[in-house]
PDB file of C-alpha atoms in Angstrom:
ATOM      1  CA  UNK A   1     222.109 123.732 177.955  1.00 48.00           C
ATOM      2  CA  UNK A   2     218.513 122.789 176.890  1.00 49.00           C
ATOM      3  CA  UNK A   3     215.682 125.285 175.725  1.00 53.00           C
ATOM      4  CA  UNK A   4     212.222 125.638 176.834  1.00 52.00           C
ATOM      5  CA  UNK A   5     210.677 123.820 173.752  1.00 49.00           C
ATOM      6  CA  UNK A   6     213.137 120.936 174.225  1.00 51.00           C
ATOM      7  CA  UNK A   7     212.099 120.621 177.831  1.00 50.00           C
ATOM      8  CA  UNK A   8     208.458 120.722 177.071  1.00 47.00           C
ATOM      9  CA  UNK A   9     209.041 117.934 174.436  1.00 47.00           C
ATOM     10  CA  UNK A  10     210.797 115.827 176.938  1.00 49.00           C
ATOM     11  CA  UNK A  11     208.272 116.128 179.779  1.00 49.00           C
ATOM     12  CA  UNK A  12     205.295 114.887 177.387  1.00 54.00           C
ATOM     13  CA  UNK A  13     206.957 111.531 176.218  1.00 54.00           C
ATOM     14  CA  UNK A  14     206.787 109.082 179.137  1.00 54.00           C
ATOM     15  CA  UNK A  15     209.855 107.405 179.813  1.00 56.00           C
ATOM     16  CA  UNK A  16     210.065 103.793 179.821  1.00 52.00           C
ATOM     17  CA  UNK A  17     210.062 103.684 183.587  1.00 57.00           C
ATOM     18  CA  UNK A  18     206.925 105.453 183.941  1.00 56.00           C
ATOM     19  CA  UNK A  19     205.052 102.985 181.427  1.00 51.00           C
ATOM     20  CA  UNK A  20     206.045  99.941 183.273  1.00 53.00           C
ATOM     21  CA  UNK A  21     204.881 101.774 186.499  1.00 58.00           C
ATOM     22  CA  UNK A  22     201.388 102.611 185.145  1.00 57.00           C
ATOM     23  CA  UNK A  23     201.411  98.716 183.848  1.00 53.00           C
ATOM     24  CA  UNK A  24     202.172  97.367 187.237  1.00 52.00           C
ATOM     25  CA  UNK A  25     199.935  99.523 188.846  1.00 55.00           C
ATOM     26  CA  UNK A  26     196.868  98.582 186.998  1.00 54.00           C
ATOM     27  CA  UNK A  27     197.608  95.080 187.365  1.00 53.00           C
ATOM     28  CA  UNK A  28     197.894  95.301 191.125  1.00 50.00           C
ATOM     29  CA  UNK A  29     194.476  97.175 191.134  1.00 52.00           C
ATOM     30  CA  UNK A  30     192.697  94.397 189.108  1.00 50.00           C
ATOM     31  CA  UNK A  31     194.202  91.723 191.536  1.00 50.00           C
ATOM     32  CA  UNK A  32     192.879  94.042 194.320  1.00 50.00           C
ATOM     33  CA  UNK A  33     189.352  93.864 193.196  1.00 54.00           C
ATOM     34  CA  UNK A  34     189.063  90.226 192.445  1.00 56.00           C
ATOM     35  CA  UNK A  35     190.318  89.925 188.618  1.00 62.00           C
ATOM     36  CA  UNK A  36     188.501  88.356 186.072  1.00 75.00           C
ATOM     37  CA  UNK A  37     185.874  89.861 183.349  1.00 80.00           C
ATOM     38  CA  UNK A  38     183.394  92.379 184.820  1.00 76.00           C
ATOM     39  CA  UNK A  39     180.323  91.181 183.291  1.00 73.00           C
ATOM     40  CA  UNK A  40     180.608  87.920 185.280  1.00 79.00           C
ATOM     41  CA  UNK A  41     180.667  89.713 188.649  1.00 82.00           C
ATOM     42  CA  UNK A  42     177.442  89.433 190.484  1.00 80.00           C
ATOM     43  CA  UNK A  43     176.905  93.030 191.289  1.00 84.00           C
ATOM     44  CA  UNK A  44     176.392  93.822 187.264  1.00 82.00           C
ATOM     45  CA  UNK A  45     173.876  90.786 186.824  1.00 86.00           C
ATOM     46  CA  UNK A  46     170.942  92.904 187.673  1.00 89.00           C
ATOM     47  CA  UNK A  47     171.672  95.516 185.204  1.00 86.00           C
ATOM     48  CA  UNK A  48     172.670  92.920 182.427  1.00 87.00           C
ATOM     49  CA  UNK A  49     169.299  90.729 183.159  1.00 91.00           C
ATOM     50  CA  UNK A  50     167.111  94.150 182.914  1.00 94.00           C
ATOM     51  CA  UNK A  51     168.729  94.793 179.636  1.00 93.00           C
ATOM     52  CA  UNK A  52     168.502  91.269 178.467  1.00 94.00           C
ATOM     53  CA  UNK A  53     164.669  91.327 179.239  1.00 97.00           C
ATOM     54  CA  UNK A  54     164.509  94.444 177.666  1.00 97.00           C
ATOM     55  CA  UNK A  55     166.112  93.469 174.412  1.00 97.00           C
ATOM     56  CA  UNK A  56     164.318  90.057 174.401  1.00 97.00           C
ATOM     57  CA  UNK A  57     160.953  91.717 174.801  1.00 97.00           C
ATOM     58  CA  UNK A  58     161.882  94.463 171.656  1.00 96.00           C
ATOM     59  CA  UNK A  59     163.130  91.475 169.587  1.00 96.00           C
ATOM     60  CA  UNK A  60     159.882  89.334 170.350  1.00 96.00           C
ATOM     61  CA  UNK A  61     157.423  92.317 169.654  1.00 95.00           C
ATOM     62  CA  UNK A  62     159.473  93.245 166.453  1.00 94.00           C
ATOM     63  CA  UNK A  63     159.413  89.503 165.368  1.00 93.00           C
ATOM     64  CA  UNK A  64     155.937  88.738 166.325  1.00 93.00           C
ATOM     65  CA  UNK A  65     154.413  92.284 165.287  1.00 94.00           C
ATOM     66  CA  UNK A  66     156.610  93.028 162.257  1.00 93.00           C
ATOM     67  CA  UNK A  67     158.137  90.283 160.613  1.00 93.00           C
ATOM     68  CA  UNK A  68     155.964  87.288 161.296  1.00 94.00           C
ATOM     69  CA  UNK A  69     153.047  88.980 159.763  1.00 94.00           C
ATOM     70  CA  UNK A  70     155.055  89.770 156.674  1.00 93.00           C
ATOM     71  CA  UNK A  71     156.435  86.509 156.278  1.00 94.00           C
ATOM     72  CA  UNK A  72     152.916  85.012 156.681  1.00 94.00           C
ATOM     73  CA  UNK A  73     151.504  87.570 154.167  1.00 94.00           C
ATOM     74  CA  UNK A  74     154.207  86.331 151.838  1.00 94.00           C
ATOM     75  CA  UNK A  75     153.575  82.766 152.409  1.00 95.00           C
ATOM     76  CA  UNK A  76     149.846  82.961 151.923  1.00 95.00           C
ATOM     77  CA  UNK A  77     150.291  84.891 148.819  1.00 96.00           C
ATOM     78  CA  UNK A  78     152.649  82.294 147.527  1.00 96.00           C
ATOM     79  CA  UNK A  79     150.034  79.463 148.477  1.00 95.00           C
ATOM     80  CA  UNK A  80     147.410  81.646 146.944  1.00 96.00           C
ATOM     81  CA  UNK A  81     149.610  81.992 143.648  1.00 96.00           C
ATOM     82  CA  UNK A  82     150.429  78.471 143.410  1.00 96.00           C
ATOM     83  CA  UNK A  83     146.870  77.530 144.026  1.00 95.00           C
ATOM     84  CA  UNK A  84     145.664  79.832 141.260  1.00 95.00           C
ATOM     85  CA  UNK A  85     148.196  78.425 138.680  1.00 96.00           C
ATOM     86  CA  UNK A  86     147.486  74.789 139.509  1.00 96.00           C
ATOM     87  CA  UNK A  87     143.929  75.400 139.090  1.00 95.00           C
ATOM     88  CA  UNK A  88     144.465  77.588 135.906  1.00 95.00           C
ATOM     89  CA  UNK A  89     146.598  74.736 134.712  1.00 95.00           C
ATOM     90  CA  UNK A  90     143.916  72.113 135.392  1.00 95.00           C
ATOM     91  CA  UNK A  91     141.225  74.243 133.780  1.00 95.00           C
ATOM     92  CA  UNK A  92     143.365  74.663 130.460  1.00 95.00           C
ATOM     93  CA  UNK A  93     144.217  71.048 130.487  1.00 95.00           C
ATOM     94  CA  UNK A  94     140.571  70.275 130.834  1.00 95.00           C
ATOM     95  CA  UNK A  95     139.635  72.626 128.118  1.00 94.00           C
ATOM     96  CA  UNK A  96     142.844  71.169 125.868  1.00 95.00           C
ATOM     97  CA  UNK A  97     141.175  67.388 126.305  1.00 94.00           C
ATOM     98  CA  UNK A  98     137.709  68.695 125.480  1.00 94.00           C
ATOM     99  CA  UNK A  99     139.155  70.348 122.402  1.00 94.00           C
ATOM    100  CA  UNK A 100     141.113  67.196 121.425  1.00 95.00           C
ATOM    101  CA  UNK A 101     138.125  65.196 121.709  1.00 94.00           C
ATOM    102  CA  UNK A 102     135.904  67.599 119.560  1.00 94.00           C
ATOM    103  CA  UNK A 103     138.715  67.926 116.902  1.00 94.00           C
ATOM    104  CA  UNK A 104     138.953  63.833 116.915  1.00 95.00           C
ATOM    105  CA  UNK A 105     135.354  63.692 116.474  1.00 94.00           C
ATOM    106  CA  UNK A 106     135.495  66.206 113.821  1.00 94.00           C
ATOM    107  CA  UNK A 107     138.278  64.349 112.212  1.00 95.00           C
ATOM    108  CA  UNK A 108     136.154  60.882 112.447  1.00 94.00           C
ATOM    109  CA  UNK A 109     132.941  62.690 111.011  1.00 94.00           C
ATOM    110  CA  UNK A 110     135.152  63.996 108.143  1.00 94.00           C
ATOM    111  CA  UNK A 111     136.685  60.583 107.323  1.00 95.00           C
ATOM    112  CA  UNK A 112     133.277  59.301 107.391  1.00 94.00           C
ATOM    113  CA  UNK A 113     131.818  62.121 105.079  1.00 94.00           C
ATOM    114  CA  UNK A 114     134.567  61.630 102.642  1.00 94.00           C
ATOM    115  CA  UNK A 115     134.187  58.103 102.295  1.00 94.00           C
ATOM    116  CA  UNK A 116     130.431  58.353 101.895  1.00 94.00           C
ATOM    117  CA  UNK A 117     131.037  60.826  99.180  1.00 93.00           C
ATOM    118  CA  UNK A 118     133.734  58.749  97.802  1.00 94.00           C
ATOM    119  CA  UNK A 119     131.470  55.621  97.959  1.00 94.00           C
ATOM    120  CA  UNK A 120     128.470  57.751  96.366  1.00 93.00           C
ATOM    121  CA  UNK A 121     130.840  59.159  93.460  1.00 93.00           C
ATOM    122  CA  UNK A 122     131.994  55.667  92.813  1.00 93.00           C
ATOM    123  CA  UNK A 123     128.591  54.115  92.772  1.00 94.00           C
ATOM    124  CA  UNK A 124     127.516  57.149  90.502  1.00 93.00           C
ATOM    125  CA  UNK A 125     130.490  56.783  88.149  1.00 93.00           C
ATOM    126  CA  UNK A 126     129.933  52.908  87.660  1.00 93.00           C
ATOM    127  CA  UNK A 127     126.190  53.346  87.030  1.00 93.00           C
ATOM    128  CA  UNK A 128     126.972  55.786  84.673  1.00 92.00           C
ATOM    129  CA  UNK A 129     129.525  53.873  83.089  1.00 92.00           C
ATOM    130  CA  UNK A 130     127.345  50.742  83.050  1.00 92.00           C
ATOM    131  CA  UNK A 131     124.290  52.959  81.568  1.00 92.00           C
ATOM    132  CA  UNK A 132     126.646  53.959  78.662  1.00 92.00           C
ATOM    133  CA  UNK A 133     128.175  50.549  78.248  1.00 91.00           C
ATOM    134  CA  UNK A 134     124.780  49.111  77.771  1.00 91.00           C
ATOM    135  CA  UNK A 135     123.567  52.096  75.607  1.00 91.00           C
ATOM    136  CA  UNK A 136     126.792  51.105  73.246  1.00 92.00           C
ATOM    137  CA  UNK A 137     126.206  47.749  73.444  1.00 91.00           C
ATOM    138  CA  UNK A 138     122.737  48.090  72.178  1.00 91.00           C
ATOM    139  CA  UNK A 139     123.874  50.372  69.372  1.00 91.00           C
ATOM    140  CA  UNK A 140     126.455  47.694  68.324  1.00 92.00           C
ATOM    141  CA  UNK A 141     124.272  44.869  68.659  1.00 92.00           C
ATOM    142  CA  UNK A 142     121.773  46.975  66.448  1.00 91.00           C
ATOM    143  CA  UNK A 143     124.477  47.838  63.980  1.00 92.00           C
ATOM    144  CA  UNK A 144     125.601  44.055  63.977  1.00 93.00           C
ATOM    145  CA  UNK A 145     121.915  42.907  63.434  1.00 91.00           C
ATOM    146  CA  UNK A 146     121.207  45.344  60.717  1.00 91.00           C
ATOM    147  CA  UNK A 147     124.735  44.328  59.172  1.00 91.00           C
ATOM    148  CA  UNK A 148     123.828  40.522  59.521  1.00 91.00           C
ATOM    149  CA  UNK A 149     120.437  41.376  57.751  1.00 91.00           C
ATOM    150  CA  UNK A 150     122.045  43.424  55.040  1.00 90.00           C
ATOM    151  CA  UNK A 151     124.561  40.431  54.493  1.00 92.00           C
ATOM    152  CA  UNK A 152     121.694  37.846  54.728  1.00 88.00           C
ATOM    153  CA  UNK A 153     119.980  39.760  51.945  1.00 87.00           C
ATOM    154  CA  UNK A 154     123.026  40.209  49.749  1.00 87.00           C
ATOM    155  CA  UNK A 155     123.740  36.596  50.129  1.00 83.00           C
ATOM    156  CA  UNK A 156     120.201  35.458  49.375  1.00 82.00           C
ATOM    157  CA  UNK A 157     120.234  37.866  46.427  1.00 80.00           C
ATOM    158  CA  UNK A 158     123.514  36.529  45.277  1.00 78.00           C
ATOM    159  CA  UNK A 159     122.382  33.117  45.820  1.00 76.00           C
ATOM    160  CA  UNK A 160     119.394  33.890  43.584  1.00 74.00           C
ATOM    161  CA  UNK A 161     121.542  35.118  41.028  1.00 76.00           C
ATOM    162  CA  UNK A 162     124.195  32.449  41.376  1.00 77.00           C
ATOM    163  CA  UNK A 163     121.898  29.723  39.695  1.00 77.00           C
ATOM    164  CA  UNK A 164     121.276  32.128  36.757  1.00 79.00           C
ATOM    165  CA  UNK A 165     125.020  32.958  36.513  1.00 79.00           C
ATOM    166  CA  UNK A 166     125.756  29.349  36.844  1.00 79.00           C
ATOM    167  CA  UNK A 167     123.260  28.532  34.253  1.00 78.00           C
ATOM    168  CA  UNK A 168     124.560  31.344  31.888  1.00 81.00           C
ATOM    169  CA  UNK A 169     128.319  30.370  32.408  1.00 83.00           C
ATOM    170  CA  UNK A 170     127.545  26.765  32.013  1.00 80.00           C
ATOM    171  CA  UNK A 171     125.613  27.573  28.433  1.00 81.00           C
ATOM    172  CA  UNK A 172     128.640  29.705  27.379  1.00 84.00           C
ATOM    173  CA  UNK A 173     131.294  27.113  28.662  1.00 84.00           C
ATOM    174  CA  UNK A 174     129.424  24.216  26.822  1.00 81.00           C
ATOM    175  CA  UNK A 175     128.955  26.656  23.866  1.00 81.00           C
ATOM    176  CA  UNK A 176     132.537  27.283  23.489  1.00 81.00           C
ATOM    177  CA  UNK A 177     133.540  23.985  23.959  1.00 81.00           C
ATOM    178  CA  UNK A 178     131.259  22.124  21.847  1.00 82.00           C
ATOM    179  CA  UNK A 179     130.261  25.063  19.441  1.00 78.00           C
ATOM    180  CA  UNK A 180     126.644  24.247  20.152  1.00 77.00           C
ATOM    181  CA  UNK A 181     124.239  25.617  22.457  1.00 77.00           C
ATOM    182  CA  UNK A 182     122.706  23.388  25.133  1.00 74.00           C
ATOM    183  CA  UNK A 183     118.946  23.597  26.089  1.00 76.00           C
ATOM    184  CA  UNK A 184     117.725  25.633  28.976  1.00 74.00           C
ATOM    185  CA  UNK A 185     116.367  22.546  30.492  1.00 77.00           C
ATOM    186  CA  UNK A 186     119.504  20.567  30.400  1.00 76.00           C
ATOM    187  CA  UNK A 187     121.575  23.426  31.967  1.00 75.00           C
ATOM    188  CA  UNK A 188     119.200  24.077  34.580  1.00 76.00           C
ATOM    189  CA  UNK A 189     119.346  20.220  35.590  1.00 77.00           C
ATOM    190  CA  UNK A 190     123.065  20.280  35.365  1.00 75.00           C
ATOM    191  CA  UNK A 191     123.321  23.227  37.745  1.00 73.00           C
ATOM    192  CA  UNK A 192     120.826  22.041  40.244  1.00 73.00           C
ATOM    193  CA  UNK A 193     122.624  18.667  40.171  1.00 71.00           C
ATOM    194  CA  UNK A 194     125.948  20.491  40.847  1.00 66.00           C
ATOM    195  CA  UNK A 195     124.374  22.294  43.881  1.00 59.00           C
TER     196      UNK A 195
END
């Protein structure tokens, strides 16, 4: 014999026959109503169209009042940022070109100045070297002239003494060879004839 809790359990669990009956009755009710999807039934169209219009208007208002102004603001800000960056880059490029031209002119001026300084220094050194060379040449020429004058005097003095020395030497030789001394006039005539 079954107890009361067993009966309660059996009564809650549907039997396979009850499930099949429920399914069959649901299919029958759908076939009786016309079948198909309820959203395609004409009687529901008015509510669906109303909700479609409400949702469309809500989305339109959200897009036109909220999202589009934000997107436009971001695009405008981005365009402004890009334009500012491009303008800044152009200004920097112009300034850099001007600075390059200024630096180029300064380099050219520095080169010209250094060339002028080098030429002036070379000219100054050359002039000073020429002046020193001329001074030294004048000193050397003066010394050569003095030396030639001294040599000439010494030669003239030697030449003046040569005749006397030659006469004395000739007299000594004659006396030595002959044993007699020769006269001064004969020796002077013999030395003049030899010169």
